[in-house]
Short mmCIF file of C-alpha atoms in Angstrom, two decimals:
data_model
loop_
_atom_site.label_atom_id
_atom_site.label_comp_id
_atom_site.label_asym_id
_atom_site.label_seq_id
_atom_site.Cartn_x
_atom_site.Cartn_y
_atom_site.Cartn_z
CA MET A 238 130.53 -7.65 44.77
CA THR A 239 129.96 -6.12 41.35
CA ARG A 240 129.67 -8.69 38.56
CA HIS A 241 130.87 -8.07 35.03
CA LEU A 242 130.84 -9.89 31.68
CA LEU A 243 134.26 -9.20 30.18
CA ARG A 244 134.96 -12.61 28.61
CA ASP A 245 132.97 -15.75 28.08
CA ASP A 246 134.42 -17.71 30.98
CA ASP A 247 133.22 -15.05 33.46
CA LEU A 248 130.11 -17.24 33.56
CA SER A 249 130.28 -20.70 35.05
CA PRO A 250 128.33 -23.49 33.32
CA ASP A 251 125.44 -23.06 35.76
CA GLU A 252 125.49 -19.28 35.36
CA GLN A 253 125.59 -19.52 31.58
CA ARG A 254 122.56 -21.82 31.69
CA GLU A 255 120.74 -19.41 33.99
CA VAL A 256 121.39 -16.48 31.63
CA LEU A 257 120.22 -18.51 28.62
CA ASP A 258 117.07 -19.58 30.47
CA LEU A 259 116.40 -15.95 31.36
CA ALA A 260 116.96 -14.86 27.74
CA ALA A 261 114.42 -17.45 26.56
CA ARG A 262 111.87 -16.18 29.09
CA LEU A 263 112.46 -12.58 28.08
CA LYS A 264 112.02 -13.48 24.43
CA ALA A 265 108.69 -15.13 25.21
CA SER A 266 107.54 -12.21 27.38
CA PRO A 267 109.57 -9.08 26.46
CA TYR A 268 108.15 -6.77 29.15
CA ALA A 269 107.86 -9.20 32.06
CA VAL A 270 111.10 -8.04 33.69
CA ARG A 271 111.74 -4.37 34.49
CA SER A 272 115.21 -4.61 36.02
CA LEU A 273 116.06 -1.06 34.87
CA ALA A 274 112.77 0.59 35.87
CA GLY A 275 113.22 4.10 37.13
CA PRO A 276 114.38 4.61 34.47
CA ARG A 277 117.94 3.62 35.37
CA SER A 278 120.55 4.68 32.83
CA VAL A 279 122.95 2.38 30.99
CA ALA A 280 125.97 4.00 29.34
CA MET A 281 126.56 2.57 25.85
CA ILE A 282 129.97 3.45 24.43
CA PHE A 283 130.94 2.55 20.86
CA ASP A 284 134.51 2.92 19.63
CA LYS A 285 133.96 0.53 16.71
CA PRO A 286 131.33 0.40 13.93
CA THR A 287 128.06 -1.06 15.17
CA LEU A 288 124.54 -1.95 14.07
CA ARG A 289 123.23 -5.00 15.91
CA THR A 290 125.01 -4.17 19.16
CA GLN A 291 123.72 -0.61 19.37
CA VAL A 292 120.19 -1.53 18.28
CA SER A 293 119.87 -4.57 20.52
CA PHE A 294 121.25 -2.89 23.63
CA GLY A 295 119.24 0.27 22.99
CA ALA A 296 115.97 -1.58 22.48
CA GLY A 297 116.75 -4.03 25.27
CA VAL A 298 117.52 -1.38 27.87
CA ALA A 299 114.27 0.42 26.97
CA GLU A 300 112.26 -2.81 27.26
CA LEU A 301 113.73 -3.33 30.72
CA GLY A 302 112.43 0.09 31.72
CA GLY A 303 115.77 1.88 31.50
CA TYR A 304 117.34 4.72 29.56
CA PRO A 305 119.99 3.81 26.97
CA MET A 306 122.55 6.62 27.21
CA LEU A 307 124.55 6.72 23.98
CA ILE A 308 128.11 7.98 24.43
CA ASP A 309 130.21 8.84 21.38
CA GLY A 310 133.54 7.14 21.95
CA ALA A 311 135.36 9.54 19.65
CA LEU A 312 134.06 12.57 21.54
CA ALA A 313 134.77 11.00 24.93
CA GLY A 314 138.35 10.20 23.92
CA ILE A 315 138.65 7.46 26.52
CA GLY A 316 142.30 6.63 27.10
CA VAL A 317 143.37 9.71 25.12
CA ARG A 318 141.58 12.77 26.44
CA GLU A 319 141.38 11.27 29.90
CA SER A 320 142.29 7.95 31.43
CA VAL A 321 140.05 4.89 31.43
CA GLU A 322 140.19 4.90 35.21
CA ASP A 323 138.95 8.49 35.49
CA VAL A 324 136.16 7.89 32.97
CA ALA A 325 135.13 4.80 34.94
CA ARG A 326 134.93 6.76 38.18
CA VAL A 327 132.77 9.43 36.51
CA LEU A 328 130.41 7.02 34.76
CA GLY A 329 130.02 4.76 37.77
CA ARG A 330 128.43 7.61 39.69
CA GLN A 331 125.95 8.40 36.92
CA VAL A 332 124.73 5.09 35.49
CA SER A 333 123.67 1.61 36.59
CA ALA A 334 125.77 -0.30 34.03
CA ILE A 335 128.32 0.35 31.32
CA VAL A 336 128.32 -1.32 27.90
CA TRP A 337 131.50 -0.78 25.90
CA ARG A 338 132.42 -1.85 22.38
CA THR A 339 136.09 -1.11 22.01
CA PHE A 340 139.47 -2.39 20.86
CA HIS A 341 141.59 -3.28 23.88
CA GLN A 342 140.51 -5.89 26.39
CA GLY A 343 142.80 -4.26 28.93
CA TYR A 344 140.86 -1.00 28.69
CA LEU A 345 137.64 -2.88 29.41
CA GLU A 346 139.19 -4.56 32.43
CA SER A 347 140.38 -1.20 33.76
CA MET A 348 136.87 0.20 33.36
CA ALA A 349 135.46 -2.74 35.34
CA ALA A 350 138.07 -2.35 38.07
CA HIS A 351 137.16 1.29 38.74
CA ALA A 352 133.49 1.82 37.78
CA GLY A 353 131.71 0.16 40.69
CA VAL A 354 128.85 -0.90 38.40
CA PRO A 355 128.52 -3.86 35.99
CA VAL A 356 130.61 -3.52 32.84
CA VAL A 357 129.62 -5.52 29.76
CA ASN A 358 131.91 -6.39 26.89
CA ALA A 359 129.98 -5.45 23.75
CA LEU A 360 132.99 -6.63 21.68
CA THR A 361 136.74 -6.24 21.98
CA ASP A 362 139.54 -7.52 19.78
CA ASP A 363 139.75 -10.57 22.05
CA PHE A 364 136.18 -11.57 22.93
CA HIS A 365 132.52 -11.17 21.96
CA PRO A 366 130.61 -12.78 24.86
CA CYS A 367 127.24 -11.14 24.24
CA GLN A 368 127.20 -12.53 20.70
CA LEU A 369 127.85 -16.00 22.12
CA ILE A 370 124.91 -15.79 24.51
CA ALA A 371 122.74 -14.92 21.51
CA ASP A 372 124.33 -17.71 19.44
CA LEU A 373 123.84 -20.32 22.13
CA LEU A 374 120.23 -19.24 22.60
CA THR A 375 119.73 -19.67 18.85
CA VAL A 376 121.31 -23.13 18.88
CA ARG A 377 119.07 -24.18 21.75
CA GLU A 378 116.00 -23.01 19.85
CA HIS A 379 116.91 -24.99 16.74
CA ARG A 380 118.83 -28.00 18.09
CA GLY A 381 117.78 -28.39 21.72
CA GLU A 382 120.14 -29.19 24.60
CA LEU A 383 123.60 -27.76 23.99
CA ALA A 384 125.70 -30.33 25.81
CA GLY A 385 127.01 -32.95 23.41
CA LEU A 386 126.40 -30.95 20.21
CA SER A 387 129.32 -30.47 17.84
CA VAL A 388 130.16 -27.06 16.37
CA ALA A 389 132.64 -26.32 13.62
CA PHE A 390 134.03 -22.79 13.32
CA VAL A 391 135.66 -22.26 9.92
CA GLY A 392 137.74 -19.30 8.73
CA ASP A 393 139.73 -16.86 10.82
CA GLY A 394 140.04 -18.58 14.16
CA ALA A 395 142.42 -15.96 15.56
CA CYS A 396 139.65 -13.47 16.23
CA ASN A 397 137.25 -12.62 19.03
CA MET A 398 134.62 -15.03 17.73
CA GLY A 399 137.08 -17.92 17.55
CA ASN A 400 138.12 -17.27 21.16
CA SER A 401 134.55 -16.83 22.36
CA TRP A 402 133.28 -19.99 20.67
CA LEU A 403 136.07 -21.97 22.33
CA LEU A 404 135.27 -20.69 25.82
CA ALA A 405 131.49 -20.43 25.62
CA GLY A 406 131.10 -23.70 23.69
CA ALA A 407 133.25 -25.56 26.21
CA THR A 408 131.26 -24.00 29.06
CA ALA A 409 128.06 -25.34 27.44
CA GLY A 410 129.53 -28.84 27.15
CA MET A 411 129.80 -28.71 23.35
CA HIS A 412 132.46 -30.22 21.10
CA VAL A 413 134.13 -27.27 19.43
CA ARG A 414 136.33 -27.65 16.35
CA ILE A 415 138.23 -24.65 15.04
CA SER A 416 139.31 -24.94 11.40
CA ALA A 417 141.67 -22.24 10.17
CA PRO A 418 144.87 -21.87 8.14
CA ASP A 419 148.21 -22.16 9.87
CA GLY A 420 148.86 -18.96 11.78
CA TYR A 421 145.17 -18.09 12.16
CA LEU A 422 144.18 -20.24 15.11
CA PRO A 423 143.35 -18.99 18.60
CA ALA A 424 146.37 -18.70 20.87
CA PRO A 425 147.50 -21.88 22.67
CA ALA A 426 146.51 -20.34 26.00
CA MET A 427 142.96 -20.00 24.73
CA PHE A 428 142.80 -23.69 23.78
CA GLU A 429 144.27 -24.60 27.16
CA ARG A 430 141.66 -22.60 29.04
CA ALA A 431 138.85 -24.02 26.93
CA ALA A 432 140.14 -27.57 27.42
CA GLU A 433 140.21 -26.99 31.17
CA ILE A 434 136.56 -25.94 31.10
CA ALA A 435 135.58 -28.79 28.76
CA ALA A 436 137.12 -31.33 31.12
CA ALA A 437 134.53 -30.35 33.69
CA THR A 438 131.53 -30.08 31.35
CA GLY A 439 132.01 -33.11 29.11
CA GLY A 440 132.78 -31.00 26.05
CA SER A 441 135.94 -30.91 23.98
CA VAL A 442 138.00 -28.52 21.85
CA LEU A 443 140.37 -29.14 18.99
CA ALA A 444 142.07 -27.52 16.02
CA GLU A 445 141.41 -29.18 12.65
CA PRO A 446 143.14 -27.62 9.64
CA ASP A 447 140.97 -29.39 7.06
CA PRO A 448 137.59 -27.62 6.90
CA LYS A 449 135.83 -30.68 5.45
CA VAL A 450 137.01 -32.85 8.30
CA ALA A 451 136.01 -30.20 10.83
CA VAL A 452 132.51 -29.78 9.38
CA THR A 453 131.80 -33.51 8.87
CA GLY A 454 128.85 -34.48 11.03
CA ALA A 455 128.72 -31.09 12.81
CA ASP A 456 125.43 -29.94 14.26
CA VAL A 457 126.37 -26.28 13.97
CA VAL A 458 128.63 -24.61 11.41
CA VAL A 459 129.89 -21.11 12.16
CA THR A 460 131.86 -18.58 10.17
CA ASP A 461 132.74 -14.92 10.46
CA THR A 462 134.21 -12.22 8.27
CA TRP A 463 137.78 -12.78 7.19
CA ILE A 464 138.50 -9.07 7.49
CA SER A 465 137.98 -8.12 11.12
CA MET A 466 137.83 -4.45 12.08
CA GLY A 467 141.35 -3.04 11.95
CA LYS A 468 142.53 -5.64 9.41
CA GLU A 469 141.21 -3.91 6.27
CA GLU A 470 144.69 -3.31 4.84
CA GLU A 471 145.25 -7.11 4.80
CA SER A 472 142.10 -7.72 2.72
CA ALA A 473 143.66 -9.13 -0.47
CA ALA A 474 146.16 -11.36 1.35
CA ARG A 475 143.52 -12.71 3.71
CA GLU A 476 141.08 -13.54 0.94
CA ALA A 477 143.74 -15.67 -0.75
CA VAL A 478 144.59 -17.52 2.49
CA PHE A 479 141.01 -18.14 3.58
CA ALA A 480 139.46 -19.05 0.22
CA PRO A 481 139.51 -22.82 0.97
CA TYR A 482 137.58 -22.09 4.19
CA SER A 483 134.61 -20.42 2.57
CA LEU A 484 131.30 -21.78 3.85
CA THR A 485 129.87 -23.03 0.56
CA SER A 486 126.95 -25.31 -0.09
CA GLU A 487 129.45 -28.09 -0.76
CA LEU A 488 131.12 -27.62 2.60
CA MET A 489 127.78 -27.34 4.39
CA ALA A 490 126.75 -30.67 2.86
CA CYS A 491 129.46 -32.35 4.95
CA ALA A 492 127.62 -31.39 8.16
CA ALA A 493 124.73 -33.28 9.73
CA PRO A 494 121.59 -33.18 7.60
CA ASP A 495 119.80 -30.97 10.13
CA ALA A 496 122.84 -28.77 10.82
CA ILE A 497 122.38 -25.01 11.10
CA ALA A 498 124.64 -22.32 9.63
CA MET A 499 125.56 -19.27 11.68
CA HIS A 500 127.23 -15.92 11.07
CA CYS A 501 127.26 -12.98 13.52
CA LEU A 502 127.14 -10.44 10.64
CA PRO A 503 127.98 -8.34 8.75
CA ALA A 504 128.45 -11.02 6.09
CA TYR A 505 130.16 -10.76 2.74
CA ARG A 506 128.41 -13.08 0.32
CA GLY A 507 130.78 -14.93 -2.00
CA LYS A 508 133.68 -14.59 0.44
CA GLU A 509 133.47 -16.26 3.85
CA ILE A 510 129.97 -17.53 3.09
CA ASP A 511 128.02 -18.19 -0.08
CA ALA A 512 124.67 -16.47 -0.64
CA GLU A 513 123.09 -19.93 -1.04
CA VAL A 514 124.08 -20.78 2.52
CA LEU A 515 123.46 -17.41 4.16
CA ASP A 516 120.02 -17.07 2.59
CA GLY A 517 119.24 -20.78 2.54
CA PRO A 518 117.00 -22.98 4.70
CA GLN A 519 119.77 -24.01 7.11
CA SER A 520 120.73 -20.44 7.92
CA VAL A 521 119.66 -19.04 11.30
CA VAL A 522 121.53 -15.74 11.06
CA TRP A 523 118.42 -13.58 11.32
CA ASP A 524 117.36 -15.42 14.49
CA GLU A 525 120.88 -14.77 15.78
CA ALA A 526 120.55 -11.08 15.07
CA GLU A 527 117.21 -10.82 16.85
CA ASN A 528 118.44 -12.88 19.78
CA ARG A 529 121.09 -10.29 20.51
CA ARG A 530 118.34 -8.19 22.13
CA HIS A 531 117.08 -10.97 24.37
CA ALA A 532 120.66 -11.95 25.26
CA GLN A 533 121.65 -8.38 26.21
CA LYS A 534 118.58 -8.05 28.38
CA ALA A 535 119.36 -11.28 30.18
CA VAL A 536 123.01 -10.32 30.72
CA LEU A 537 122.15 -6.93 32.19
CA THR A 538 119.40 -8.32 34.39
CA TYR A 539 121.59 -11.15 35.64
CA LEU A 540 124.59 -8.93 36.44
CA LEU A 541 122.50 -6.35 38.26
CA ALA A 542 120.77 -9.03 40.33
CA ALA A 543 124.01 -10.88 41.09
CA GLY A 544 125.61 -7.66 42.34
CA ALA A 545 122.61 -6.85 44.51
CA GLU A 546 122.71 -10.32 46.13
CA ALA A 547 126.46 -10.27 46.86
#
């Protein structure tokens, strides 16, 4: 059975831990695993702007002994020039895995249903699971065991990162607090799914409208851009709504003394996060960015091995 990573809860708690352990080993010894030796090709499709995702997957696939095959999403015209299903059938006969950064979660699911090889969500409007593997690896490096840690996500909770922190944090047994203005929280179904996972892992999830309350005592404080891709025309209105949720030094001071500050980048200093926080001693954003490579390598290696064993 082919395994995919389309959303964060595609990994069970034990599987998530196994992927994180593998990522840590690959970081310590980057060339120890050659799961793509051949070289085997990995199709990398980008329909949205990218820096860290393209660089980390490209470098990661090469370090695993494979060939990172860059596919221009605009030229391919997936879902426009030809159907997702037909593209999946073509790619599945040419490559060992497909990495797709796109808009619609449904497109990604159709690709997975018809490709016959592992499909990895490199970001959709709904989820960003590879970022969360990198984030959790970073938290483990700086704060140790994940279970029992508290994380506060402040800002636009109704985005892929808000959804992914709920699901992945709950899977790790963390206590996840989402602090966002009214109308900008993850959907109720997302909270329900995360709560279901947390009930089995000892974690918890909640919505807390007051950012100071949400951040108080937190071990990890996370934010993300207020202007997600595709929301640029709402820029002025969003900045007014989210201003009280900016991750300032004052807000960060409410967290635990040894708390870390995270941002998946790109960051806009003076908006969702102050320069003093982003560039300060509690920031781990550059570790996050590097850890994308180790996380991608672990995800690809795990999925390929899981499919071979099925």
